[in-house]
N, C-alpha and C. Protein backbone atom coordinates (compact mmCIF):
# COMPACT_ATOMS: atom_id res chain seq x y z
N UNK A 1 -12.93 -55.84 18.83
CA UNK A 1 -14.03 -55.45 17.95
C UNK A 1 -14.73 -54.20 18.48
N UNK A 2 -15.07 -54.20 19.77
CA UNK A 2 -15.79 -53.06 20.32
C UNK A 2 -14.93 -51.82 20.42
N UNK A 3 -13.61 -51.98 20.45
CA UNK A 3 -12.74 -50.80 20.52
C UNK A 3 -12.82 -49.95 19.26
N UNK A 4 -13.34 -50.51 18.18
CA UNK A 4 -13.54 -49.73 16.96
C UNK A 4 -14.66 -48.71 17.11
N UNK A 5 -15.57 -48.95 18.05
CA UNK A 5 -16.69 -48.05 18.27
C UNK A 5 -16.39 -46.96 19.29
N UNK A 6 -15.21 -46.99 19.90
CA UNK A 6 -14.86 -46.00 20.91
C UNK A 6 -14.87 -44.57 20.36
N UNK A 7 -14.33 -44.28 19.17
CA UNK A 7 -14.41 -42.90 18.65
C UNK A 7 -15.85 -42.44 18.44
N UNK A 8 -16.71 -43.33 18.01
CA UNK A 8 -18.12 -42.96 17.80
C UNK A 8 -18.77 -42.64 19.14
N UNK A 9 -18.52 -43.46 20.14
CA UNK A 9 -19.05 -43.20 21.48
C UNK A 9 -18.51 -41.90 22.03
N UNK A 10 -17.24 -41.63 21.79
CA UNK A 10 -16.63 -40.38 22.25
C UNK A 10 -17.28 -39.18 21.58
N UNK A 11 -17.52 -39.24 20.29
CA UNK A 11 -18.19 -38.14 19.58
C UNK A 11 -19.61 -37.93 20.10
N UNK A 12 -20.31 -39.00 20.38
CA UNK A 12 -21.67 -38.88 20.91
C UNK A 12 -21.65 -38.22 22.28
N UNK A 13 -20.74 -38.64 23.14
CA UNK A 13 -20.65 -38.06 24.48
C UNK A 13 -20.24 -36.59 24.44
N UNK A 14 -19.30 -36.24 23.57
CA UNK A 14 -18.89 -34.84 23.44
C UNK A 14 -20.04 -34.02 22.88
N UNK A 15 -20.76 -34.55 21.92
CA UNK A 15 -21.91 -33.83 21.37
C UNK A 15 -22.99 -33.60 22.40
N UNK A 16 -23.26 -34.58 23.22
CA UNK A 16 -24.24 -34.41 24.29
C UNK A 16 -23.76 -33.39 25.32
N UNK A 17 -22.48 -33.42 25.64
CA UNK A 17 -21.94 -32.47 26.61
C UNK A 17 -22.00 -31.05 26.07
N UNK A 18 -21.73 -30.87 24.79
CA UNK A 18 -21.79 -29.54 24.18
C UNK A 18 -23.23 -29.05 24.11
N UNK A 19 -24.16 -29.94 23.89
CA UNK A 19 -25.57 -29.55 23.78
C UNK A 19 -26.25 -29.32 25.12
N UNK A 20 -25.98 -30.18 26.08
CA UNK A 20 -26.68 -30.13 27.36
C UNK A 20 -25.91 -29.30 28.39
N UNK A 21 -24.59 -29.26 28.27
CA UNK A 21 -23.76 -28.54 29.23
C UNK A 21 -24.14 -27.09 29.43
N UNK A 22 -24.28 -26.30 28.36
CA UNK A 22 -24.67 -24.90 28.55
C UNK A 22 -26.05 -24.73 29.18
N UNK A 23 -26.97 -25.64 28.90
CA UNK A 23 -28.29 -25.54 29.52
C UNK A 23 -28.20 -25.72 31.03
N UNK A 24 -27.45 -26.72 31.44
CA UNK A 24 -27.30 -26.97 32.87
C UNK A 24 -26.51 -25.85 33.53
N UNK A 25 -25.46 -25.39 32.86
CA UNK A 25 -24.64 -24.31 33.41
C UNK A 25 -25.44 -23.03 33.56
N UNK A 26 -26.26 -22.68 32.58
CA UNK A 26 -27.05 -21.46 32.68
C UNK A 26 -28.11 -21.57 33.78
N UNK A 27 -28.63 -22.76 33.99
CA UNK A 27 -29.61 -22.97 35.06
C UNK A 27 -28.96 -22.78 36.43
N UNK A 28 -27.72 -23.20 36.56
CA UNK A 28 -27.01 -23.08 37.83
C UNK A 28 -26.50 -21.67 38.09
N UNK A 29 -26.09 -20.96 37.04
CA UNK A 29 -25.43 -19.67 37.21
C UNK A 29 -26.40 -18.50 37.18
N UNK A 30 -27.46 -18.59 36.40
CA UNK A 30 -28.36 -17.44 36.23
C UNK A 30 -29.13 -17.15 37.51
N UNK A 31 -29.39 -15.88 37.77
CA UNK A 31 -30.15 -15.54 38.98
C UNK A 31 -31.62 -15.93 38.81
N UNK A 32 -32.20 -16.38 39.88
CA UNK A 32 -33.60 -16.77 39.86
C UNK A 32 -34.32 -15.98 40.94
N UNK A 33 -35.12 -15.01 40.51
CA UNK A 33 -35.88 -14.19 41.45
C UNK A 33 -37.35 -14.25 41.08
N UNK A 34 -38.04 -15.31 41.50
CA UNK A 34 -39.46 -15.40 41.17
C UNK A 34 -40.25 -14.30 41.87
N UNK A 35 -41.27 -13.81 41.20
CA UNK A 35 -42.09 -12.72 41.72
C UNK A 35 -43.53 -13.01 41.32
N UNK A 36 -44.45 -12.60 42.15
CA UNK A 36 -45.86 -12.87 41.82
C UNK A 36 -46.28 -12.11 40.57
N UNK A 37 -45.71 -10.93 40.35
CA UNK A 37 -46.05 -10.17 39.14
C UNK A 37 -45.50 -10.86 37.89
N UNK A 38 -44.33 -11.47 38.00
CA UNK A 38 -43.76 -12.17 36.86
C UNK A 38 -44.53 -13.45 36.54
N UNK A 39 -45.00 -14.12 37.56
CA UNK A 39 -45.67 -15.41 37.37
C UNK A 39 -47.16 -15.29 37.06
N UNK A 40 -47.72 -14.11 37.22
CA UNK A 40 -49.15 -13.96 36.96
C UNK A 40 -49.41 -13.87 35.46
N UNK A 41 -50.53 -14.41 35.00
CA UNK A 41 -50.86 -14.31 33.59
C UNK A 41 -51.24 -12.88 33.22
N UNK A 42 -50.86 -12.45 32.04
CA UNK A 42 -51.12 -11.10 31.59
C UNK A 42 -51.70 -11.19 30.20
N UNK A 43 -52.82 -10.51 29.99
CA UNK A 43 -53.46 -10.58 28.69
C UNK A 43 -54.08 -9.23 28.37
N UNK A 44 -53.49 -8.50 27.47
CA UNK A 44 -54.03 -7.24 26.94
C UNK A 44 -54.30 -6.21 28.03
N UNK A 45 -53.55 -6.23 29.09
CA UNK A 45 -53.72 -5.23 30.13
C UNK A 45 -54.80 -5.54 31.14
N UNK A 46 -55.53 -6.63 30.95
CA UNK A 46 -56.59 -7.00 31.88
C UNK A 46 -56.15 -8.20 32.71
N UNK A 47 -56.62 -8.27 33.93
CA UNK A 47 -56.35 -9.44 34.75
C UNK A 47 -57.07 -10.64 34.16
N UNK A 48 -56.52 -11.80 34.35
CA UNK A 48 -57.14 -13.02 33.84
C UNK A 48 -58.42 -13.32 34.62
N UNK A 49 -59.37 -13.93 33.92
CA UNK A 49 -60.65 -14.25 34.57
C UNK A 49 -60.49 -15.37 35.54
């Protein structure tokens, strides 16, 4: 009985892998160079209060 649901489970797992896989891969592969200028708030050319 449960073997009838295997294709549905397979489609769900493949769909999750296609959706989440690129997000995880880009997080691992992309360069991460945090900088204080990048992380500081910027508003209309003035420093934040």
